[in-house]
Coordinates of C-alpha atoms and ligand atoms in Angstrom, one line a residue:
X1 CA 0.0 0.0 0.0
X2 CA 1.2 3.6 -0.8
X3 CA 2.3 6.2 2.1
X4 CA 0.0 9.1 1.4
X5 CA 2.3 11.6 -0.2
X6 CA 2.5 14.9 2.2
X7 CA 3.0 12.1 5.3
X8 CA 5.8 10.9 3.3
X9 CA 7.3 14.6 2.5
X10 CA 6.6 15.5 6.2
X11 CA 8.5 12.8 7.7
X12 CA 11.4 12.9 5.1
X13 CA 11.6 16.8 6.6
X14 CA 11.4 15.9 10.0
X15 CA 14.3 13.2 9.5
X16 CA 16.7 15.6 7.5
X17 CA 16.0 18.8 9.9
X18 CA 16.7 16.2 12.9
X19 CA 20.1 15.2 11.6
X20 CA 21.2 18.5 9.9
X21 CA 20.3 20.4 13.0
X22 CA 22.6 18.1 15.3
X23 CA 25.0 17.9 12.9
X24 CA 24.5 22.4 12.9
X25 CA 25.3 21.7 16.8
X26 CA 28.1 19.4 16.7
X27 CA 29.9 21.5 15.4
X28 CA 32.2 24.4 16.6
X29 CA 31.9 27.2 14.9
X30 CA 34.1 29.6 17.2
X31 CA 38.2 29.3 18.9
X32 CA 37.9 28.1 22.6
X33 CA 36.0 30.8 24.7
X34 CA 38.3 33.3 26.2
X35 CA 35.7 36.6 27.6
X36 CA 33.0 36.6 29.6
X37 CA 30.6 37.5 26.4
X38 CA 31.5 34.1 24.6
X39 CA 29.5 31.9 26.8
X40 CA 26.5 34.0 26.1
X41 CA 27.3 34.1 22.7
X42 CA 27.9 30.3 21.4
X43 CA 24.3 30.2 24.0
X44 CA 22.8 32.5 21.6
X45 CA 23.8 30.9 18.4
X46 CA 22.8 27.7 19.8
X47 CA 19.5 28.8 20.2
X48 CA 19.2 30.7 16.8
X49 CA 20.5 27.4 15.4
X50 CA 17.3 25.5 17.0
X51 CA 15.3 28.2 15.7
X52 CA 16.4 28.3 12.2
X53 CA 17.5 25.4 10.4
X54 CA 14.5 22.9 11.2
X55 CA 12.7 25.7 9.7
X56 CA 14.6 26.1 6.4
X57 CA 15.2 22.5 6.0
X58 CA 11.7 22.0 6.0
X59 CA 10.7 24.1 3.8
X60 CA 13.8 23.0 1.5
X61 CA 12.1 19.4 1.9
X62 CA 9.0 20.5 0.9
X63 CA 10.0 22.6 -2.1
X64 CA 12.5 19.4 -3.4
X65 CA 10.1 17.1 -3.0
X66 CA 7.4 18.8 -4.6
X67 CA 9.0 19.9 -7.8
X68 CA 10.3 16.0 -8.1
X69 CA 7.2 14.3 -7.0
X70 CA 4.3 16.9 -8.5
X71 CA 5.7 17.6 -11.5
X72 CA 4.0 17.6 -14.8
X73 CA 4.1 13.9 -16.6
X74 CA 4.9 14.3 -19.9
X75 CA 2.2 14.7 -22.3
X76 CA 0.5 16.4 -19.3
X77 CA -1.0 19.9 -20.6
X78 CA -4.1 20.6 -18.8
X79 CA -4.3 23.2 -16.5
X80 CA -3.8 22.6 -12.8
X81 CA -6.5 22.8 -10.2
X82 CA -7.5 26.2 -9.1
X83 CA -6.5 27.6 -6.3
X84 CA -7.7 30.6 -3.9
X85 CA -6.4 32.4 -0.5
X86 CA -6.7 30.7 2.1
X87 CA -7.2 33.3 5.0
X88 CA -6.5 30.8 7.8
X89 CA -3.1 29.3 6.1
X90 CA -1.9 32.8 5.3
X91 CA -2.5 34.7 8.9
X92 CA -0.8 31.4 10.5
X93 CA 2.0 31.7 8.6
X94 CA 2.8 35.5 8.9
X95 CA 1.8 34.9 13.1
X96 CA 4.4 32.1 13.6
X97 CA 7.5 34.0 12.1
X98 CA 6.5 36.8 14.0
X99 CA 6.5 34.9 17.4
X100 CA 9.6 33.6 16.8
X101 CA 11.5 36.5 15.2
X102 CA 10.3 38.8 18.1
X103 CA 11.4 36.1 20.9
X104 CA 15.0 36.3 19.1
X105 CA 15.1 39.8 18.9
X106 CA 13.9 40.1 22.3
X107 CA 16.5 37.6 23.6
X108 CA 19.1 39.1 21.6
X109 CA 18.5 42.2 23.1
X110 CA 18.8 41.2 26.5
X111 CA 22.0 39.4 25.9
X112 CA 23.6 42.3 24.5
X113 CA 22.5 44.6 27.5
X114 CA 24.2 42.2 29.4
X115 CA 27.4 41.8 27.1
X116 CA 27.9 45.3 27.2
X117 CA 27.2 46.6 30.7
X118 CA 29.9 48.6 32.1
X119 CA 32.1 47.9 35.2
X120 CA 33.4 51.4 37.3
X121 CA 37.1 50.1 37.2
X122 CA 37.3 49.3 33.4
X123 CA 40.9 49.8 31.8
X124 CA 40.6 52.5 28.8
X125 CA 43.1 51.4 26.1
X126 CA 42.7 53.5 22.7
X127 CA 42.6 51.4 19.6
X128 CA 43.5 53.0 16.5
X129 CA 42.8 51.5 13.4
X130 CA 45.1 52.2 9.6
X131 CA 46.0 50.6 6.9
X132 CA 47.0 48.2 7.7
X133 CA 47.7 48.0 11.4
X134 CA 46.8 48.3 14.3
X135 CA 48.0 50.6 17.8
X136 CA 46.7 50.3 21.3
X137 CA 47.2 53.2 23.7
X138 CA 47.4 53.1 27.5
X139 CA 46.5 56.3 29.4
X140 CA 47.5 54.6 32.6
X141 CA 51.0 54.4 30.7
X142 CA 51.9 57.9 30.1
X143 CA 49.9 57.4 26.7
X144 CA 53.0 55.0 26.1
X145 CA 51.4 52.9 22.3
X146 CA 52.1 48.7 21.9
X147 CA 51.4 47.0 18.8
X148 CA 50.3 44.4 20.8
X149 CA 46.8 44.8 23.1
X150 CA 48.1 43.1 26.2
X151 CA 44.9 43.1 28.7
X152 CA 45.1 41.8 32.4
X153 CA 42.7 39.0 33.2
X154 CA 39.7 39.3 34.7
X155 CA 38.9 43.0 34.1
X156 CA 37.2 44.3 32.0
X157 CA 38.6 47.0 29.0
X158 CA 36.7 49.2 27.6
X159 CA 38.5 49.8 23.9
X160 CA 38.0 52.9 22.2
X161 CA 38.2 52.4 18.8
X162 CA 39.2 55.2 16.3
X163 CA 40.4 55.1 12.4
X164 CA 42.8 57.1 10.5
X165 CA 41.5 56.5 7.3
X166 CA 39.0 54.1 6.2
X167 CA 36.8 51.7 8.1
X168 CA 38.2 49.1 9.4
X169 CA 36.4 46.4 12.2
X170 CA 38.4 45.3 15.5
X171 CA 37.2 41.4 16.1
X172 CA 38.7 38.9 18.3
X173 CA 37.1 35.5 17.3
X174 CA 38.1 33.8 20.9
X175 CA 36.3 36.9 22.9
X176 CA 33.3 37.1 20.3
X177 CA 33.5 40.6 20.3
X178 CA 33.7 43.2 17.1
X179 CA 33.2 46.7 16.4
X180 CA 33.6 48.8 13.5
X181 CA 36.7 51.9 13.3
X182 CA 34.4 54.3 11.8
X183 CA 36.2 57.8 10.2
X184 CA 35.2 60.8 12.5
X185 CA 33.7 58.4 15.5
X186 CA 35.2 57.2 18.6
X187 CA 33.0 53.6 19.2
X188 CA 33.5 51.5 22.0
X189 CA 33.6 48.1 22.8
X190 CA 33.9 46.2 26.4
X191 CA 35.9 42.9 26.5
X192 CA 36.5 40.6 30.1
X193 CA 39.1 38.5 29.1
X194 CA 39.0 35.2 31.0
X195 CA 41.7 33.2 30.1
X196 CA 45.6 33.9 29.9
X197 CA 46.8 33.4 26.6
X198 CA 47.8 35.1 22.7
X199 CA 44.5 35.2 20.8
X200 CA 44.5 36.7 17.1
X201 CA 43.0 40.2 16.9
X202 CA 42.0 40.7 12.8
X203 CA 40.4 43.3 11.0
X204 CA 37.0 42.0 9.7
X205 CA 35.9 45.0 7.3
X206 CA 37.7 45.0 3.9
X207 CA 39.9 47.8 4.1
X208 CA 42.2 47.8 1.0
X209 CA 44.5 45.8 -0.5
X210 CA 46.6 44.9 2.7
X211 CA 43.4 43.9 4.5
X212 CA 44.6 40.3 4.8
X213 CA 47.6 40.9 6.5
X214 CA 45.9 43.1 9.2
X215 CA 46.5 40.7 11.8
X216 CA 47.7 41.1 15.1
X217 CA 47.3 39.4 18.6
X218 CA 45.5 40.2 22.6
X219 CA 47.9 38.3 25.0
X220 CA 45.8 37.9 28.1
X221 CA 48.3 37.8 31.3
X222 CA 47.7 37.9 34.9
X223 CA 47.0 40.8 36.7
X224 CA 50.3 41.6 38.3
X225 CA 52.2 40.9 35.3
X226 CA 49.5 43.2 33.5
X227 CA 51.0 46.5 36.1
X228 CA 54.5 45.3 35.6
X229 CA 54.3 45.4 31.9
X230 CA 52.3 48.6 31.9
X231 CA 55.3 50.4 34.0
X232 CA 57.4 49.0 31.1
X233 CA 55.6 50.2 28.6
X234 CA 55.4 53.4 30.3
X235 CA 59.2 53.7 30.9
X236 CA 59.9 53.4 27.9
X237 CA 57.5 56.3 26.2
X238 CA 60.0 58.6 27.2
X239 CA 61.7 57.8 24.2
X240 CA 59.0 57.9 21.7
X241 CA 57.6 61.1 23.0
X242 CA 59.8 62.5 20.3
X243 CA 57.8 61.3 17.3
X244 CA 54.3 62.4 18.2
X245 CA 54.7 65.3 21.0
X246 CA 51.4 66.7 20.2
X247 CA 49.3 63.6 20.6
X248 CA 51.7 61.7 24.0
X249 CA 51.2 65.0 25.8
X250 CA 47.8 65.7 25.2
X251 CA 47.1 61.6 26.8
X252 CA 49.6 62.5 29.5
X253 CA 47.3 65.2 30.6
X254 CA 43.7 63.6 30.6
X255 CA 45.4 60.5 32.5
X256 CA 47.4 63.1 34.6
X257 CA 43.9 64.5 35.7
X258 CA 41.5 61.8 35.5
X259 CA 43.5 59.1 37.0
X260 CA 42.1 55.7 38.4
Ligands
CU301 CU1 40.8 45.8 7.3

């Protein structure tokens, strides 16, 4: 006896969104998990996995099967059977996505209210962005630059990101966090590194023709190490003071005032 044809197309759906959604799961998509945001990221992923592939498989399922299964025989040429609205059909369609893309959003939202909340003691470190590199400044070192971003674990830095040409986007894969260098803006991004370690920092907006090699790294070290490496750093800006007077002296004196 035949399977009636949509319980056949339902189930093949069910099966393939089962296995391509696990498999979705399975695998890792991002570096180990090295801020505080990352947890609540790969969570939020997770969940907009769930959401979205049983969805599109199914429909995928549907669509395949129908073309192979409905199709016209040959020497078919009659017209097919004639169809109307159906009211019901359509309003249950346009209410489900909206359910579910408003619970995203609204999860989203709250995740990123929490990702970005601010701590009083955060460590300011300006990023600059250029083709094709990129500088981190620490006020707490005299305004002393590193082409390395060397953050202390276990506090958070707030990184204040600004471009001296094009736009550029700071992303570190293993923190989950990315923001855009816009020309003429200062925008901010808050990172709690958790785990000691060098983690590549790239640029993820296509910036030119050097953009591939716009690769640097975040070492992650322990707090004390962190201070002892800032007085380094900050002993040894006396020397480059020379190069950009203007800009070292004008840090000097914001950190000078508004130490923490
Ligand atoms: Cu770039």
């Amino acid at each position: 006896m035949r399977r009636h044809p949509i319980l056949q197309m339902f189930a093949i759906g069910v099966v393939a969104a089962a296995v391509i959604t696990a498999l979705a799961l399975a695998i890792d998509w991002f570096p180990p998990a090295a801020s505080t945001a990352a947890d609540k990221i790969d969570t939020l992923y997770d969940v907009v996995i769930l959401c979205s592939i049983p969805i599109f498989v199914l429909v995928m399922t549907i669509a395949i099967y129908s073309v192979v299964k409905f199709r016209a025989r040959p020497g078919h040429e009659g017209d097919g059977a004639p169809l109307h609205g159906n009211t019901q059909l359509e309003l249950l369609w346009v209410a489900i996505p909206f359910v579910i893309v408003s619970a995203l959003a609204a999860y989203a939202l709250v995740v990123l209210s929490d990702i970005e909340a601010k701590e009083p003691d955060a460590l300011p470190v300006a990023v600059t962005a250029q083709q094709f590199t990129w500088t981190f400044g620490y006020p707490q070192a005299g305004g002393a630059t590193s082409t390395e971003l060397v953050l202390p674990r276990g506090r958070q830095a707030v990184l204040r990101i600004r471009t001296r040409d094009v736009i550029h986007s700071f992303w570190v894969p293993a923190m989950r966090m990315k923001q855009d260098a816009v020309p003429g803006l200062t925008t901010e991004v808050r990172i709690t590194p958790t785990r000691e370690g060098t983690y590549p920092l790239v640029c993820a907006e296509l910036c030119g023709a050097g953009h591939a090699t716009m690769r640097q790294t975040v070492r992650v070290v322990a707090p004390e190490r962190f201070q002892a490496w800032l007085r380094r750093l900050g002993g040894g800006a006396t020397a480059s003071r020379g190069a950009t007077p203007g800009a070292a002296s004008a840090v000097e004196t914001a950190s000078a005032s508004g130490r923490s």
